[in-house]
JSON list of C-alpha atoms in Angstrom, two decimals:
[
{"chain": "A", "resi": 257, "resn": "MET", "atom": "CA", "xyz": [26.75, -9.13, -11.15]},
{"chain": "A", "resi": 258, "resn": "GLU", "atom": "CA", "xyz": [24.43, -7.05, -8.97]},
{"chain": "A", "resi": 259, "resn": "GLU", "atom": "CA", "xyz": [22.59, -8.73, -6.13]},
{"chain": "A", "resi": 260, "resn": "LYS", "atom": "CA", "xyz": [18.83, -8.25, -6.12]},
{"chain": "A", "resi": 261, "resn": "SER", "atom": "CA", "xyz": [17.43, -6.61, -2.99]},
{"chain": "A", "resi": 262, "resn": "LYS", "atom": "CA", "xyz": [15.14, -8.78, -0.88]},
{"chain": "A", "resi": 263, "resn": "ASP", "atom": "CA", "xyz": [13.27, -5.69, 0.32]},
{"chain": "A", "resi": 264, "resn": "PRO", "atom": "CA", "xyz": [9.86, -5.64, -1.46]},
{"chain": "A", "resi": 265, "resn": "LEU", "atom": "CA", "xyz": [9.79, -1.85, -1.10]},
{"chain": "A", "resi": 266, "resn": "HIS", "atom": "CA", "xyz": [13.14, -1.44, -2.88]},
{"chain": "A", "resi": 267, "resn": "GLY", "atom": "CA", "xyz": [12.63, 0.51, -6.08]},
{"chain": "A", "resi": 268, "resn": "LYS", "atom": "CA", "xyz": [8.87, 0.76, -5.52]},
{"chain": "A", "resi": 269, "resn": "ARG", "atom": "CA", "xyz": [7.48, 4.26, -5.95]},
{"chain": "A", "resi": 270, "resn": "LEU", "atom": "CA", "xyz": [5.01, 5.61, -3.41]},
{"chain": "A", "resi": 271, "resn": "ASP", "atom": "CA", "xyz": [2.46, 6.39, -6.12]},
{"chain": "A", "resi": 272, "resn": "ALA", "atom": "CA", "xyz": [2.59, 2.78, -7.35]},
{"chain": "A", "resi": 273, "resn": "ILE", "atom": "CA", "xyz": [2.14, 1.48, -3.79]},
{"chain": "A", "resi": 274, "resn": "LEU", "atom": "CA", "xyz": [-0.82, 3.76, -3.21]},
{"chain": "A", "resi": 275, "resn": "GLU", "atom": "CA", "xyz": [-2.48, 2.86, -6.52]},
{"chain": "A", "resi": 276, "resn": "GLU", "atom": "CA", "xyz": [-2.04, -0.84, -5.77]},
{"chain": "A", "resi": 277, "resn": "LEU", "atom": "CA", "xyz": [-3.61, -0.45, -2.32]},
{"chain": "A", "resi": 278, "resn": "VAL", "atom": "CA", "xyz": [-6.57, 1.54, -3.70]},
{"chain": "A", "resi": 279, "resn": "GLU", "atom": "CA", "xyz": [-7.11, -1.18, -6.30]},
{"chain": "A", "resi": 280, "resn": "TYR", "atom": "CA", "xyz": [-6.75, -4.03, -3.77]},
{"chain": "A", "resi": 281, "resn": "TYR", "atom": "CA", "xyz": [-9.23, -2.42, -1.38]},
{"chain": "A", "resi": 282, "resn": "GLN", "atom": "CA", "xyz": [-11.51, -1.37, -4.26]},
{"chain": "A", "resi": 283, "resn": "GLY", "atom": "CA", "xyz": [-11.34, 2.33, -3.50]},
{"chain": "A", "resi": 284, "resn": "PHE", "atom": "CA", "xyz": [-10.39, 4.86, -0.88]},
{"chain": "A", "resi": 285, "resn": "GLU", "atom": "CA", "xyz": [-13.39, 4.11, 1.34]},
{"chain": "A", "resi": 286, "resn": "ARG", "atom": "CA", "xyz": [-12.20, 0.61, 2.24]},
{"chain": "A", "resi": 287, "resn": "LEU", "atom": "CA", "xyz": [-8.57, 1.73, 2.32]},
{"chain": "A", "resi": 288, "resn": "GLY", "atom": "CA", "xyz": [-9.62, 4.42, 4.81]},
{"chain": "A", "resi": 289, "resn": "GLU", "atom": "CA", "xyz": [-11.14, 1.69, 6.98]},
{"chain": "A", "resi": 290, "resn": "GLN", "atom": "CA", "xyz": [-7.73, -0.02, 7.09]},
{"chain": "A", "resi": 291, "resn": "ILE", "atom": "CA", "xyz": [-5.75, 3.17, 7.74]},
{"chain": "A", "resi": 292, "resn": "ASN", "atom": "CA", "xyz": [-7.90, 5.89, 9.24]},
{"chain": "A", "resi": 293, "resn": "ILE", "atom": "CA", "xyz": [-6.16, 9.02, 8.02]},
{"chain": "A", "resi": 294, "resn": "LYS", "atom": "CA", "xyz": [-7.93, 12.06, 6.64]},
{"chain": "A", "resi": 295, "resn": "CYS", "atom": "CA", "xyz": [-6.30, 11.92, 3.19]},
{"chain": "A", "resi": 296, "resn": "PHE", "atom": "CA", "xyz": [-8.12, 8.58, 2.65]},
{"chain": "A", "resi": 297, "resn": "THR", "atom": "CA", "xyz": [-11.43, 9.50, 4.26]},
{"chain": "A", "resi": 298, "resn": "ASP", "atom": "CA", "xyz": [-12.12, 13.15, 3.36]},
{"chain": "A", "resi": 299, "resn": "LYS", "atom": "CA", "xyz": [-12.24, 13.94, -0.39]},
{"chain": "A", "resi": 300, "resn": "PRO", "atom": "CA", "xyz": [-9.50, 11.44, -1.20]},
{"chain": "A", "resi": 301, "resn": "SER", "atom": "CA", "xyz": [-7.40, 11.43, -4.35]},
{"chain": "A", "resi": 302, "resn": "ILE", "atom": "CA", "xyz": [-4.08, 9.93, -5.34]},
{"chain": "A", "resi": 303, "resn": "SER", "atom": "CA", "xyz": [-2.57, 13.40, -5.71]},
{"chain": "A", "resi": 304, "resn": "SER", "atom": "CA", "xyz": [-3.65, 14.78, -2.32]},
{"chain": "A", "resi": 305, "resn": "SER", "atom": "CA", "xyz": [-2.75, 11.52, -0.58]},
{"chain": "A", "resi": 306, "resn": "LEU", "atom": "CA", "xyz": [0.75, 11.53, -2.10]},
{"chain": "A", "resi": 307, "resn": "LYS", "atom": "CA", "xyz": [1.34, 15.10, -0.92]},
{"chain": "A", "resi": 308, "resn": "PHE", "atom": "CA", "xyz": [0.33, 14.18, 2.62]},
{"chain": "A", "resi": 309, "resn": "LEU", "atom": "CA", "xyz": [2.26, 10.90, 2.71]},
{"chain": "A", "resi": 310, "resn": "ARG", "atom": "CA", "xyz": [5.46, 12.49, 1.39]},
{"chain": "A", "resi": 311, "resn": "LYS", "atom": "CA", "xyz": [5.56, 15.00, 4.24]},
{"chain": "A", "resi": 312, "resn": "THR", "atom": "CA", "xyz": [4.20, 12.77, 7.03]},
{"chain": "A", "resi": 313, "resn": "PRO", "atom": "CA", "xyz": [6.61, 9.94, 7.88]},
{"chain": "A", "resi": 314, "resn": "TRP", "atom": "CA", "xyz": [4.31, 8.14, 10.36]},
{"chain": "A", "resi": 315, "resn": "ALA", "atom": "CA", "xyz": [1.51, 7.93, 7.77]},
{"chain": "A", "resi": 316, "resn": "ARG", "atom": "CA", "xyz": [3.88, 6.74, 5.05]},
{"chain": "A", "resi": 317, "resn": "THR", "atom": "CA", "xyz": [5.13, 4.02, 7.42]},
{"chain": "A", "resi": 318, "resn": "LYS", "atom": "CA", "xyz": [1.55, 2.84, 7.97]},
{"chain": "A", "resi": 319, "resn": "VAL", "atom": "CA", "xyz": [0.92, 2.73, 4.20]},
{"chain": "A", "resi": 320, "resn": "GLU", "atom": "CA", "xyz": [4.14, 0.81, 3.57]},
{"chain": "A", "resi": 321, "resn": "SER", "atom": "CA", "xyz": [3.31, -1.66, 6.36]},
{"chain": "A", "resi": 322, "resn": "LEU", "atom": "CA", "xyz": [-0.16, -2.24, 4.92]},
{"chain": "A", "resi": 323, "resn": "TYR", "atom": "CA", "xyz": [1.38, -2.73, 1.48]},
{"chain": "A", "resi": 324, "resn": "LEU", "atom": "CA", "xyz": [3.72, -5.42, 2.85]},
{"chain": "A", "resi": 325, "resn": "PHE", "atom": "CA", "xyz": [0.73, -7.10, 4.52]},
{"chain": "A", "resi": 326, "resn": "VAL", "atom": "CA", "xyz": [-1.18, -7.05, 1.21]},
{"chain": "A", "resi": 327, "resn": "LEU", "atom": "CA", "xyz": [1.81, -8.57, -0.63]},
{"chain": "A", "resi": 328, "resn": "ARG", "atom": "CA", "xyz": [1.91, -11.42, 1.92]},
{"chain": "A", "resi": 329, "resn": "GLN", "atom": "CA", "xyz": [-1.85, -11.88, 1.65]},
{"chain": "A", "resi": 330, "resn": "LYS", "atom": "CA", "xyz": [-1.70, -12.05, -2.16]},
{"chain": "A", "resi": 331, "resn": "LYS", "atom": "CA", "xyz": [1.09, -14.64, -1.91]},
{"chain": "A", "resi": 332, "resn": "ARG", "atom": "CA", "xyz": [-1.02, -16.76, 0.50]},
{"chain": "A", "resi": 333, "resn": "ASP", "atom": "CA", "xyz": [-4.07, -16.49, -1.75]},
{"chain": "A", "resi": 334, "resn": "GLU", "atom": "CA", "xyz": [-2.02, -17.51, -4.77]},
{"chain": "A", "resi": 335, "resn": "ALA", "atom": "CA", "xyz": [-0.60, -20.51, -2.90]},
{"chain": "A", "resi": 336, "resn": "LYS", "atom": "CA", "xyz": [-4.10, -21.64, -1.90]},
{"chain": "A", "resi": 337, "resn": "LYS", "atom": "CA", "xyz": [-5.30, -21.29, -5.48]},
{"chain": "A", "resi": 338, "resn": "ASN", "atom": "CA", "xyz": [-2.43, -23.42, -6.81]},
{"chain": "A", "resi": 339, "resn": "ARG", "atom": "CA", "xyz": [-3.08, -26.37, -4.48]}
]
């Protein structure tokens, strides 16, 4: 029996992470306020952002960190709603 990874990024594709963040922040404008990088603030698109993030480790790390923060925030919001 295989053990399930506890890492929330395990098996998660970068495009799925990015799409989830864009949806959570209701567009690139607000996402760009959270992470001020040009691929989010100047003519943003999923495609151009993925190209940049795949070749820029520091930016990808910021996106992954924000994604983990959003997952924790969603969990907190869900817990508050279920009280």
